[in-house]
Amino acid sequence: MAIKYNEQDKLFTLLTQNTSYQIKIGPYNTLLHLYYGKKVDHNLDYLIQTMDRSHCGNPNEAEKDRTFSMDTQLQEYSTFGMGDFRISCLDVINKDGSCAADLRYKSYKIMDGKYQLEKLPSVYETERITMQTLIITCIDIVTNLEVELYYGVVEEYDVITRAAKISNLGKDKIELLKAFSTCLEFPNSHFDLIHFYGKHSLEREFDRTPVGHAKLSVESMRGLSSHQHNPFVILADRSATETNGECYGFSFLYSGNFQAQVEVDQIGQTRFAMGIHPAFFRYEVKPGEIFTTPEVAMSYSSEGLQKLSHNFHKLIRNNLCRGKYKDTRRPILINNWEATYFNFNTEKLVLIAKEAAELGIEMLVMDDGWFGKRDDDFSSLGDWVVNTNKLGTTIKELADRVNAVGCKLGMWFEPEMVNEDSDLYRKHPDWCLHIPNRPMTRCRYQIVLDLTREEVRAYIYNSIAAILNSANVEYIKWDFNRSIAEVWSGMKDENHQGQVFHDYILGLYEILERLNNDYPQVLIEGCSSGGGRFDAGMLYYEPQIWCSDNTDAFDRLKIQYGTSFGYPISAVGSHVSAVPNHQTGRTTPFHTRGVVAMAGTFGYELDVNKLLTNEKEEIREQVELYKRNYELINSGDYYRLTSPYENTDFTSWQTVSTDKTQSLLSVVYHQSHGNSNFYKVLLRGLDENALYQINGEDKKYSGAALMYAGFVLPNPWGDYQAYQYEIKLSK
Ligand code: GLA
């Protein structure tokens, strides 16, 4: 049993393989948090402490007892307005204008299986990975606002998911000003917040900052999860490292505005909370209606960050991603964006596909520029009909020709956008998000469609479906190239504009869900000017996301390092591109670009016809090596052996098969130096007692030798040299 309720002690215990989580129905039916951490199957309510503290109020029922205060107790779901002044999860406005919600325990339910959330992404159970659900219902007896707290327990991965359903059982409307998904409290304050910040072309940079009494917030208000901050964060013990120490990870399954807040309170306790960003969020819940928060997946590791990442990698890969390509090997693709930009036609594409197929590449992705009158980025978004002037063919003819030379065909769309210079905008100027009588902020000269409108969602779905029905298109790159500025929908009155941001995301998910259901054989890759919407919410609909527009192998070391903390390799879109690199002007060896791109979904983004013979030969070898190691790379355990922030000489990583018989080690040197040091790297995850051979050579190494004494690396000659080692159990 992963979930237990002890009636006598009024105690809920959630157990996973290595962790436990405990909740207590406390005095006055308050819902108190007792513990989350290393497995302890024991009543921990002795941890509750009370004290008469000045300026910390007491529940009304406490009468003259001044020792119990909601301002100092650890809680499961904090609310504003009843004497707790720390970060709240729930802020409401009641009909009388008052701003209070006082949640008390009402009932509970334990169920086999994992709850699902209507219209929102959610971790799901499979035959192999079973789950359990706990629902604790709390109620504010004055307004009859009911909150169901959902807990999903994934024993195998040490994961607990959380979400809340907020129901108005009263007679009057209630407005939500903040409706977070999770709250997690700690009796101490020795944490660092690890988060991943960035910008276009340099996403998910690693940052570790001590948590103190000033409130910290990681957030996006851009209408998408954003390049600037990622909705995956970690609270790590100050002493935690890759391989040691306690850490807690939180992944928000949501692609819009978010906030993760953390603070140390006046008595040294830490409160963490996460959910939809409350700024410009105002959601009316009418009598009888329910508001469902998105899900947060949490995990705890007592063995450092590496184990924490493994938990999230497995969860996302096996129990969040869906569709045919969750388990089937994904095609190695070549994308024409950096090869041609807008300057292409059918002949050019077929030539690329033909040469690519001969080298072992399996899919051609036709990027931006195939539709409307699109020859630059000033027009035609929204007009998803083929630009026959440019292509000279229909999509069907193109697909047939690309298929005939041995490649599948994929296509780029940016479905949520419109250009003012487009037939769609001319016909439906009101279909975009805009504020009447206020000039629109353009970004890349485009504006955002109002996905809260049903007819807009239908138009988007029908446009894409028409293409998919007309030709053998097996992949979609779903792009989103701006932040949302003027958030206002013509479909809502002045009292409901605070719902637009969230309803937009629900609209997006609805279209993606429909496409997933109707075209399960189509692989969808997410993109948002690279990795601007790289989040676990999107991964429910698209098993891979273009990690960054920056394809420079050296910059990618940091980008992919940061991304790896919360997301599996199978999610990371990564390509070999031409040099000098189009984003940085840097020239790195072809081999190095291949090694780096293989820490992802692997593909190419260049004109294969312009390559030298030896480079084409390298492609053949890379493709073979990647195919040979596909299972290992995508489903093995991923180890960050060195950090590009700490080791300035080289960055290295390793994947190890679950049975420890196979591993792939990758090393990329940053720069070469005269009279260089001797270099070695300590491997991980191998079987200490087993013997291994490397790159087919006769010499044998024990797992213990490779892990504790290390593997000797060559001295690089020239900058950015890379090495790859296929490690196999000796026969
Ligand atoms: C975005 C994407 C790129 C490319 C262009 C096309 O920037 O991130 O990969 O598709 O759009 O306009």
PDB file of N, CA and C and ligand atoms in Angstrom, residues 200 337 342 367-368 374 412 444 477 479 481 527-530 546 549 605, ligand 1:
ATOM      1  N   HIS A 200      16.606  33.906 -25.121  1.00  0.00           N
ATOM      2  CA  HIS A 200      16.619  33.243 -26.420  1.00  0.00           C
ATOM      3  C   HIS A 200      18.069  32.906 -26.780  1.00  0.00           C
ATOM      4  N   TRP A 337      15.967  24.620 -42.040  1.00  0.00           N
ATOM      5  CA  TRP A 337      15.973  26.034 -41.634  1.00  0.00           C
ATOM      6  C   TRP A 337      17.351  26.671 -41.811  1.00  0.00           C
ATOM      7  N   PHE A 342      14.460  31.062 -45.768  1.00  0.00           N
ATOM      8  CA  PHE A 342      13.210  31.116 -46.556  1.00  0.00           C
ATOM      9  C   PHE A 342      13.417  30.771 -48.036  1.00  0.00           C
ATOM     10  N   ASP A 367      10.901  23.545 -42.957  1.00  0.00           N
ATOM     11  CA  ASP A 367      10.667  24.554 -41.914  1.00  0.00           C
ATOM     12  C   ASP A 367       9.860  25.726 -42.471  1.00  0.00           C
ATOM     13  N   ASP A 368       9.966  26.840 -41.813  1.00  0.00           N
ATOM     14  CA  ASP A 368       9.197  28.051 -42.106  1.00  0.00           C
ATOM     15  C   ASP A 368       9.339  28.489 -43.573  1.00  0.00           C
ATOM     16  N   ARG A 374       4.851  33.579 -47.936  1.00  0.00           N
ATOM     17  CA  ARG A 374       5.907  33.791 -46.931  1.00  0.00           C
ATOM     18  C   ARG A 374       7.309  33.644 -47.526  1.00  0.00           C
ATOM     19  N   TRP A 412       6.829  22.382 -40.637  1.00  0.00           N
ATOM     20  CA  TRP A 412       6.785  23.429 -39.619  1.00  0.00           C
ATOM     21  C   TRP A 412       5.440  24.158 -39.648  1.00  0.00           C
ATOM     22  N   ARG A 444       8.550  39.947 -33.612  1.00  0.00           N
ATOM     23  CA  ARG A 444       8.843  39.279 -34.880  1.00  0.00           C
ATOM     24  C   ARG A 444       7.743  39.604 -35.898  1.00  0.00           C
ATOM     25  N   LYS A 477       6.498  20.327 -36.591  1.00  0.00           N
ATOM     26  CA  LYS A 477       7.238  21.188 -35.655  1.00  0.00           C
ATOM     27  C   LYS A 477       6.278  22.308 -35.287  1.00  0.00           C
ATOM     28  N   ASP A 479       5.649  25.569 -33.585  1.00  0.00           N
ATOM     29  CA  ASP A 479       6.473  26.682 -33.097  1.00  0.00           C
ATOM     30  C   ASP A 479       5.610  27.759 -32.428  1.00  0.00           C
ATOM     31  N   ASN A 481       6.610  31.830 -31.543  1.00  0.00           N
ATOM     32  CA  ASN A 481       7.782  32.717 -31.549  1.00  0.00           C
ATOM     33  C   ASN A 481       7.594  34.103 -30.948  1.00  0.00           C
ATOM     34  N   CYS A 527       8.387  23.765 -30.014  1.00  0.00           N
ATOM     35  CA  CYS A 527       9.434  24.752 -30.273  1.00  0.00           C
ATOM     36  C   CYS A 527       8.857  26.096 -29.879  1.00  0.00           C
ATOM     37  N   SER A 528       9.692  26.968 -29.360  1.00  0.00           N
ATOM     38  CA  SER A 528       9.237  28.322 -29.118  1.00  0.00           C
ATOM     39  C   SER A 528      10.463  29.204 -29.216  1.00  0.00           C
ATOM     40  N   SER A 529      10.776  29.642 -30.431  1.00  0.00           N
ATOM     41  CA  SER A 529      12.060  30.300 -30.687  1.00  0.00           C
ATOM     42  C   SER A 529      13.137  29.484 -29.983  1.00  0.00           C
ATOM     43  N   GLY A 530      13.186  28.218 -30.289  1.00  0.00           N
ATOM     44  CA  GLY A 530      14.060  27.299 -29.558  1.00  0.00           C
ATOM     45  C   GLY A 530      13.322  26.807 -28.335  1.00  0.00           C
ATOM     46  N   TRP A 546      12.362  21.357 -29.377  1.00  0.00           N
ATOM     47  CA  TRP A 546      13.601  21.959 -29.869  1.00  0.00           C
ATOM     48  C   TRP A 546      14.222  22.758 -28.715  1.00  0.00           C
ATOM     49  N   ASP A 549      17.454  27.605 -30.213  1.00  0.00           N
ATOM     50  CA  ASP A 549      17.847  27.996 -31.568  1.00  0.00           C
ATOM     51  C   ASP A 549      19.357  28.044 -31.683  1.00  0.00           C
ATOM     52  N   GLU A 605      20.848  20.021 -39.362  1.00  0.00           N
ATOM     53  CA  GLU A 605      20.220  21.308 -39.705  1.00  0.00           C
ATOM     54  C   GLU A 605      21.210  22.030 -40.612  1.00  0.00           C
TER      55      GLU A 605
HETATM   56  C1  GLA B   1      11.969  29.760 -34.717  1.00  0.00           C
HETATM   57  C2  GLA B   1      12.484  28.363 -34.499  1.00  0.00           C
HETATM   58  C3  GLA B   1      13.491  28.015 -35.571  1.00  0.00           C
HETATM   59  C4  GLA B   1      12.862  28.164 -36.930  1.00  0.00           C
HETATM   60  C5  GLA B   1      12.302  29.549 -37.089  1.00  0.00           C
HETATM   61  C6  GLA B   1      11.525  29.688 -38.363  1.00  0.00           C
HETATM   62  O1  GLA B   1      12.938  30.708 -34.461  1.00  0.00           O
HETATM   63  O2  GLA B   1      13.014  28.226 -33.236  1.00  0.00           O
HETATM   64  O3  GLA B   1      13.971  26.719 -35.391  1.00  0.00           O
HETATM   65  O4  GLA B   1      11.852  27.199 -37.084  1.00  0.00           O
HETATM   66  O5  GLA B   1      11.449  29.903 -36.018  1.00  0.00           O
HETATM   67  O6  GLA B   1      10.970  30.933 -38.519  1.00  0.00           O
END
